[in-house]
Amino acid sequence: MQISVDHARCEGHGLCADQAPEVFSLDDDAELTYHFDGADVPDEHRSAARVAVNVCPVAALRVLP
Amino acid sequence: MTARTDAPLYRADIYSAAAIRDTHPHYAALRALGPVVWLSKQKVHALPRYAECKAVLLDDETFISGGGVALNPLANRVGRGTTLFSDGEDHARRRRQVAHRLTPKALRAMAAAVEEQAAEVVEAAVAGRNVDGVELATALPMSVVPDFIGWPQDGREHLLRWAGAAFDGLGPANRQAVRSLPSSLGMMRYARRVVRDRSVLDGSMGHDLQCAADEGRVMPDECAKLMIDYLAPSLDTTISAISSALHLFATHPEQWRLLKADPSLIPNAVNEVVRYESPIRAFSRTVARDTELAGTTLPAGSRVLVVYGSANRDPLEWDDPDTFDIRRDASRQLGFGQGTHGCAGQGLARMETSAMLRALVARVDRIESTGTPEWALNNLIHRYERLPLALIPA
Ligand code: HEM
Ligand code: SF4
């Protein structure tokens, strides 16, 4: 499973990082860091990652088909 | 177009005064009828369940906002040019002008001042002991938001009435919407004058917009619209969330004790309050092309109503939806909308509501209800009008 991050949409609300801190975090500048860019999200973090995609208030995250 | 399908029919008026005062039973009845329900009074399809509301909010190509998100043609015309009533590139461009000021990152600069103001507001209220919870809930947004938008001092006394009216006018064309019209127009006239006289406060969001107009990034008339875009939804909504929080913690003392024992629950408590008593009842969308939703074929040009307040109580999505519990994960609630039009001000709203809860937790032992609360009569905003409370100091 891969996730795409639309950085133009992301406003740094941080709800994704609350749900899946292993997958997303905000740096000191409140910019989103996605830890698996271009790679598959490891199995053990998949369900948390799905929840994170689901809560992003501006739909900046998508699970790639 | 009012093309009715074979969706189940709901005859009661969810915008009657009685339904505004006691709204949740109507939502439960709608949800029980099905995922898509025809409101015979408003002649639109309502979506009372979570899954369909979310699907519609996330599919902004099929369910568009450019035809307005109100339930009457006049408001849908008057509101043209706002972020809320636009799609695609127009929407992205308008949202870009100011949304960056509202991100949690940009708001950090304000955080300390907001905490301090919240502390002052709560201290004054605790000294008075018996308070109207709505007045208490109004103080912080009124001291933060107008400065932030850059609204000049002169004219602020009308803001709350204007903003409330702007929301009322987004409902169906009932008596209330008609009554709200002079106030809405008053706000529009005033905003135009502020832009023309360049009286926005220096360094504010409005000032940014003025500069954007000077540089040709937005049209001068758009400028006034965008100011209203941010002013209208920024007061009553947050006042609703804060006053509902006060009422919910007064009537659920065990939840209040949980919050006192562990203030790290505050951010999720804000989500749970917005889930449980969603400040905005519903907005609509226009169906851009024939489409199917949960087995119902919706014709192009018809309108659907996204009922946030009902989606957030849908038992298909939530365990015990009618139980207020700050420990549940309420982060997927739809009270701020979601997707392209997801609330641009939610960072500020969360910040204000959290600051009030932190100030209360630190200074108040318990909150007691001292009288029967009354709901405000507004088509769109679900908030208390009067909330008699006693704050027992810690
Ligand atoms: C608890 C408080 C609040 C609630 C519950 C709330 C709710 C909402 C909802 C449901 C929408 C989605 C509209 C749609 O789906 O068409 C929205 C949009 C919006 N809100 Fe809020 N809001 C709140 C506070 C604020 C504040 C404080 C501001 C401004 C400072 C604000 C500014 C906006 C704007 C500009 C939009 C339009 C965004 C767009 O169309 O792209 N809101 N809000
Ligand atoms: S939840 Fe969405 S907007 Fe917020 S930081 Fe994550 S991706 Fe960005």
XYZ file of C-alpha atoms and ligand atoms in Angstrom:
510
model
C 0.000 0.000 0.000
C 1.268 3.425 -0.953
C -0.060 6.824 0.043
C 0.116 10.029 -1.922
C 0.443 13.365 -0.154
C -0.853 16.475 -1.875
C 1.402 19.085 -0.305
C -0.452 21.953 -1.949
C -3.575 20.941 -0.050
C -2.040 20.013 3.280
C -2.522 22.824 5.802
C -0.653 21.154 8.615
C -3.635 20.293 10.816
C -1.669 17.336 12.108
C -4.592 14.967 12.588
C -2.798 12.369 10.475
C 0.236 12.472 12.734
C -1.969 11.994 15.805
C -3.412 8.833 14.257
C -0.268 7.311 12.746
C 2.876 8.857 14.216
C 5.017 6.132 12.623
C 3.818 7.145 9.194
C 3.352 10.911 9.432
C 4.893 13.587 11.560
C 5.081 17.348 11.611
C 8.524 18.917 11.823
C 9.331 21.920 14.004
C 8.026 24.139 11.251
C 4.687 22.308 11.235
C 5.474 20.950 7.776
C 4.246 17.447 7.125
C 6.809 14.679 6.800
C 5.656 11.417 5.240
C 8.029 8.639 6.150
C 7.293 6.215 3.324
C 7.492 8.425 0.258
C 7.820 6.186 -2.791
C 7.808 3.050 -0.626
C 5.135 0.706 0.666
C 3.749 1.424 4.108
C 4.898 -1.540 6.250
C 2.142 -4.012 7.108
C 2.123 -3.230 10.801
C 1.317 0.447 10.143
C -1.279 -0.073 7.444
C -4.430 0.165 9.467
C -3.209 3.246 11.338
C -2.238 4.797 7.991
C -5.722 4.140 6.610
C -7.279 5.842 9.620
C -4.937 8.798 9.089
C -5.957 9.116 5.441
C -9.561 8.988 6.568
C -9.311 11.852 9.078
C -7.336 14.404 7.059
C -9.741 17.348 7.143
C -8.786 18.649 3.713
C -8.391 15.266 1.991
C -4.724 15.816 1.204
C -3.933 12.118 1.644
C -4.945 9.302 -0.659
C -4.360 5.574 -0.688
C -3.027 4.747 -4.154
C -4.915 1.991 -5.957
C -34.762 21.535 -10.600
C -36.712 19.517 -8.082
C -36.675 16.101 -9.680
C -37.922 13.767 -7.019
C -36.813 10.155 -7.153
C -38.305 7.124 -5.477
C -36.349 7.869 -2.299
C -38.381 7.637 0.931
C -40.278 10.758 1.844
C -40.035 12.931 4.971
C -42.898 15.364 5.372
C -41.985 17.150 8.610
C -40.120 20.446 8.225
C -36.656 20.111 9.760
C -36.416 23.931 9.640
C -39.553 24.637 11.696
C -38.986 26.416 14.999
C -39.887 23.233 16.882
C -37.417 21.153 14.832
C -34.649 23.693 15.370
C -35.203 23.541 19.134
C -35.324 19.750 19.199
C -33.377 18.637 16.182
C -31.944 15.204 16.961
C -35.234 13.241 16.864
C -35.741 14.483 13.302
C -32.281 13.334 12.331
C -32.919 9.908 13.857
C -36.165 9.626 11.887
C -34.379 10.591 8.669
C -31.589 8.065 9.239
C -34.140 5.337 9.892
C -35.836 6.042 6.555
C -32.702 5.421 4.520
C -29.454 6.811 3.154
C -31.181 9.252 0.773
C -34.441 10.864 1.890
C -36.651 13.316 0.020
C -37.583 16.363 2.125
C -40.973 17.246 0.732
C -40.957 20.682 2.331
C -37.595 21.785 0.900
C -37.738 19.596 -2.225
C -34.200 18.294 -1.884
C -32.640 14.931 -1.107
C -31.217 14.865 2.411
C -28.274 12.631 3.339
C -28.695 11.822 7.013
C -26.049 9.087 7.335
C -22.310 9.338 7.720
C -21.123 7.299 4.716
C -23.055 9.243 2.082
C -22.250 12.636 3.626
C -18.586 11.791 3.547
C -18.712 10.409 0.006
C -20.400 13.579 -1.246
C -17.970 15.908 0.552
C -15.018 14.028 -0.931
C -16.411 13.994 -4.486
C -16.379 17.701 -5.242
C -16.491 17.128 -9.003
C -19.899 15.478 -8.935
C -21.302 17.464 -6.001
C -20.446 21.079 -6.597
C -20.658 24.234 -4.497
C -20.622 26.830 -7.307
C -24.422 26.864 -7.421
C -24.409 27.801 -3.748
C -24.661 25.631 -0.628
C -27.765 27.371 0.726
C -31.336 26.154 0.365
C -32.817 29.222 -1.304
C -32.076 30.795 -4.697
C -31.566 34.320 -3.369
C -28.798 33.336 -0.958
C -27.249 31.133 -3.629
C -27.042 34.172 -5.873
C -25.898 36.702 -3.255
C -23.123 34.399 -2.058
C -21.484 34.013 -5.448
C -17.806 34.828 -5.379
C -17.130 33.404 -1.933
C -14.780 30.500 -1.259
C -17.669 28.529 0.150
C -19.660 28.887 -3.088
C -16.944 28.028 -5.597
C -15.337 25.061 -7.315
C -12.116 23.941 -8.943
C -9.451 26.504 -9.746
C -11.559 29.482 -8.576
C -11.983 27.832 -5.245
C -8.316 26.929 -4.889
C -7.258 30.476 -5.735
C -9.669 32.053 -3.254
C -8.793 29.647 -0.502
C -5.086 30.268 -1.070
C -5.433 33.997 -0.402
C -6.000 33.551 3.303
C -6.032 29.923 4.358
C -2.294 30.056 5.068
C -3.019 32.504 7.886
C -5.229 29.948 9.550
C -2.932 26.949 9.553
C -1.808 25.677 12.935
C 1.670 26.889 12.033
C 0.556 30.466 11.403
C -1.641 30.409 14.481
C 1.245 29.512 16.779
C 2.147 33.182 16.982
C -1.264 33.835 18.525
C -1.411 30.880 20.883
C -0.003 32.546 23.996
C -2.250 35.594 23.637
C -5.327 33.414 23.142
C -4.502 31.347 26.259
C -4.082 34.545 28.244
C -7.355 36.011 27.042
C -9.140 32.741 27.829
C -7.708 32.829 31.349
C -8.978 36.382 31.860
C -12.416 35.527 30.547
C -12.723 32.512 32.839
C -11.383 34.364 35.881
C -13.962 37.116 35.446
C -16.719 34.518 35.053
C -15.652 32.523 38.112
C -15.719 35.720 40.184
C -19.319 36.271 39.114
C -20.162 32.612 39.811
C -23.595 32.600 38.126
C -23.159 33.150 34.431
C -24.907 32.809 31.132
C -22.806 30.154 29.406
C -23.474 31.735 26.025
C -22.069 35.065 27.179
C -19.066 33.241 28.585
C -18.637 31.376 25.293
C -18.914 34.582 23.269
C -16.193 36.539 25.037
C -13.125 34.795 23.617
C -14.170 34.579 19.936
C -15.263 38.224 20.069
C -11.919 39.302 21.464
C -9.872 37.202 19.003
C -11.651 36.957 15.667
C -12.491 40.578 14.692
C -8.878 41.636 15.281
C -7.668 38.680 13.292
C -9.916 39.477 10.339
C -8.991 43.144 10.717
C -12.494 44.472 11.155
C -12.335 48.123 12.299
C -13.470 48.925 15.868
C -16.312 50.978 14.550
C -19.093 48.610 13.466
C -18.110 45.680 15.689
C -21.268 45.981 17.753
C -23.205 44.613 14.754
C -20.920 41.704 13.971
C -22.675 38.969 15.910
C -26.102 39.902 14.631
C -24.817 40.135 11.073
C -22.950 36.868 11.193
C -25.931 35.031 12.712
C -28.182 36.487 10.056
C -25.831 35.449 7.278
C -26.215 31.843 8.435
C -29.955 32.072 8.929
C -30.231 33.245 5.346
C -28.607 30.049 4.066
C -31.586 27.961 5.116
C -34.791 27.547 3.132
C -36.685 30.727 2.324
C -38.773 30.555 5.494
C -39.826 33.436 7.701
C -36.517 33.429 9.524
C -34.436 33.597 6.387
C -36.504 36.535 5.181
C -36.142 38.299 8.517
C -32.363 37.897 8.315
C -32.079 39.596 4.946
C -31.642 43.239 6.021
C -28.839 42.230 8.398
C -27.047 40.182 5.733
C -27.238 43.051 3.285
C -26.052 45.425 6.018
C -22.969 43.302 6.517
C -22.247 43.221 2.784
C -22.581 47.011 2.518
C -20.349 47.511 5.511
C -17.680 45.136 4.186
C -17.640 46.963 0.861
C -17.203 50.243 2.715
C -14.348 48.849 4.804
C -12.575 47.750 1.625
C -13.256 51.046 -0.134
C -12.097 53.181 2.794
C -9.138 50.868 3.434
C -10.049 50.791 7.105
C -8.973 47.174 7.763
C -6.470 46.849 10.602
C -2.847 46.744 9.556
C -1.256 43.322 9.486
C -4.612 41.496 9.617
C -6.028 38.917 7.245
C -8.218 41.608 5.704
C -5.125 43.656 5.084
C -3.600 40.730 3.143
C -6.725 40.639 1.030
C -6.550 44.345 0.384
C -2.971 43.909 -0.812
C -4.017 40.969 -2.989
C -6.590 43.259 -4.587
C -3.991 46.005 -5.098
C -1.773 43.508 -6.871
C -4.620 42.227 -9.009
C -4.712 38.722 -7.522
C -8.344 39.196 -6.522
C -10.965 41.646 -7.782
C -11.877 44.511 -5.422
C -15.413 43.235 -5.062
C -14.104 39.744 -4.357
C -12.155 41.262 -1.518
C -15.291 42.260 0.407
C -16.803 38.831 -0.302
C -13.750 37.056 1.029
C -13.782 39.152 4.205
C -17.348 38.019 4.781
C -16.369 34.486 3.883
C -14.141 34.491 6.907
C -16.174 36.683 9.201
C -19.590 35.067 8.901
C -18.587 31.514 9.861
C -16.050 32.435 12.485
C -18.146 33.624 15.426
C -21.398 31.711 15.987
C -19.802 28.391 15.112
C -17.110 28.657 17.746
C -19.537 30.175 20.256
C -21.716 27.130 19.631
C -18.850 24.725 20.272
C -17.769 26.460 23.474
C -21.290 26.786 24.871
C -22.171 23.190 24.004
C -18.975 22.121 25.757
C -20.053 24.054 28.865
C -23.486 22.448 28.832
C -22.161 18.955 28.164
C -19.627 19.135 30.971
C -22.260 20.577 33.335
C -24.589 17.688 32.596
C -21.893 14.964 32.444
C -19.926 15.543 35.661
C -18.052 12.229 35.231
C -16.733 13.466 31.874
C -15.688 16.730 33.500
C -13.757 14.809 36.150
C -12.022 12.813 33.415
C -11.000 16.041 31.723
C -9.772 17.569 34.980
C -7.761 14.450 35.734
C -6.206 14.355 32.270
C -6.182 17.653 30.344
C -4.409 15.908 27.454
C -7.933 14.745 26.553
C -8.837 18.331 25.590
C -8.123 18.121 21.829
C -10.267 15.023 21.491
C -12.913 16.537 23.760
C -13.208 19.350 21.202
C -13.783 16.773 18.458
C -16.374 14.983 20.584
C -18.250 18.235 21.324
C -18.310 19.115 17.623
C -19.473 15.572 16.831
C -22.171 15.521 19.506
C -23.656 18.993 18.913
C -22.402 19.909 15.436
C -22.458 23.722 15.231
C -23.484 23.778 11.566
C -26.560 21.682 10.841
C -26.282 21.183 7.085
C -25.097 22.628 3.780
C -26.202 21.627 0.288
C -24.502 20.732 -2.981
C -25.693 20.746 -6.597
C -25.481 17.452 -8.475
C -23.339 18.270 -11.532
C -24.232 15.181 -13.588
C -26.634 12.273 -13.264
C -25.198 10.008 -10.649
C -26.087 7.225 -8.270
C -25.783 7.414 -4.510
C -26.592 4.452 -2.259
C -28.902 3.052 -4.943
C -30.752 6.291 -5.671
C -30.272 7.954 -9.041
C -29.786 11.669 -8.540
C -30.507 13.804 -11.597
C -28.101 16.531 -12.728
C -29.153 19.927 -11.416
C -30.892 18.577 -8.324
C -29.699 19.437 -4.841
C -28.546 17.237 -1.956
C -28.350 18.274 1.678
C -25.313 17.122 3.664
C -26.592 16.902 7.238
C -23.377 17.054 9.292
C -25.322 17.059 12.561
C -27.016 13.783 11.657
C -23.970 12.054 10.140
C -22.196 12.655 13.430
C -24.909 10.699 15.319
C -25.214 7.846 12.823
C -25.228 4.477 14.642
C -23.882 2.804 11.483
C -20.669 4.762 12.047
C -20.515 5.371 15.801
C -20.962 3.078 18.788
C -23.591 4.578 21.109
C -23.706 7.802 19.082
C -25.975 9.515 21.609
C -23.452 9.034 24.409
C -21.093 11.942 25.034
C -17.695 10.396 25.719
C -14.456 12.349 25.391
C -12.479 9.095 25.338
C -13.885 7.871 22.040
C -11.836 8.654 18.939
C -13.985 11.378 17.415
C -11.393 12.713 14.982
C -13.308 11.524 11.903
C -16.391 13.565 12.810
C -17.754 15.681 9.974
C -18.704 18.807 11.935
C -16.006 20.815 10.145
C -16.948 19.296 6.801
C -14.176 17.451 4.979
C -12.231 17.588 1.745
C -11.888 20.542 -0.578
C -14.246 22.742 1.431
C -13.191 21.347 4.809
C -13.331 24.189 7.315
C -10.478 26.607 6.726
C -10.880 27.995 10.235
C -10.784 24.743 12.192
C -7.299 25.399 13.523
C -8.491 28.671 15.039
C -11.744 27.148 16.284
C -9.865 24.265 17.917
C -7.397 26.686 19.434
C -10.104 28.901 20.962
C -12.221 26.030 22.245
C -9.192 24.229 23.714
C -7.956 27.425 25.350
C -11.329 27.894 27.058
C -11.353 24.294 28.284
C -7.800 24.586 29.596
C -8.658 27.803 31.429
C -11.772 26.188 32.912
C -10.024 22.989 33.958
C -7.417 25.045 35.804
C -9.856 27.300 37.665
C -13.165 25.549 38.050
C -13.976 22.618 40.285
C -17.307 21.894 38.627
C -19.874 23.423 36.314
C -23.518 23.300 37.394
C -26.601 23.860 35.328
C -28.872 26.368 37.122
C -31.804 26.631 34.729
C -33.297 25.339 31.513
C -31.133 26.150 28.494
C -32.764 27.549 25.361
C -31.695 26.862 21.781
C -31.240 29.816 19.426
C -33.606 29.943 16.471
C -31.351 29.789 13.435
C -31.734 27.700 10.294
C -28.071 26.754 10.110
C -26.401 27.291 13.447
C -27.100 24.830 16.213
C -26.290 26.731 19.371
C -27.702 27.765 22.699
C -29.290 31.157 23.115
C -29.273 31.054 26.922
C -27.395 28.691 29.187
C -27.693 29.450 32.916
C -24.690 28.016 34.749
C -22.807 28.259 38.014
C -19.029 27.914 37.979
C -17.799 26.496 41.288
C -14.202 27.680 41.762
C -11.457 25.145 42.324
C -16.421 25.162 15.756
C -16.283 26.057 14.820
C -16.521 25.830 13.347
C -17.278 24.872 12.708
C -18.078 23.733 13.320
C -17.148 25.116 11.283
C -17.755 24.339 10.308
C -17.508 24.440 8.946
C -18.029 23.552 7.938
C -18.976 22.385 8.192
C -17.540 23.940 6.731
C -17.730 23.214 5.412
C -18.582 23.894 4.388
C -18.931 22.981 3.259
O -18.854 21.739 3.374
O -19.362 23.510 2.224
C -16.734 25.114 6.971
C -16.084 25.842 5.998
C -15.428 27.036 6.242
N -15.149 27.589 7.480
Fe -15.663 26.843 9.275
N -16.356 26.198 11.075
C -15.936 26.672 12.306
C -15.107 27.759 12.542
C -14.575 28.563 11.570
C -13.738 29.708 11.811
C -13.264 30.178 13.179
C -13.442 30.252 10.584
C -12.609 31.433 10.188
C -11.746 32.069 10.890
C -14.085 29.419 9.582
C -14.001 29.637 8.228
C -14.471 28.768 7.265
C -14.317 28.993 5.837
C -13.612 30.161 5.169
C -14.920 27.898 5.191
C -15.029 27.671 3.684
C -13.917 26.796 3.212
C -14.013 26.456 1.750
O -15.089 26.550 1.147
O -12.967 26.091 1.203
N -14.769 28.414 10.210
N -16.721 25.388 8.332
S -4.116 15.713 8.421
Fe -4.043 16.397 6.298
S -3.792 18.602 6.427
Fe -3.280 17.768 8.395
S -1.069 17.490 8.360
Fe -2.003 15.566 7.770
S -2.100 15.679 5.552
Fe -1.753 17.749 6.251
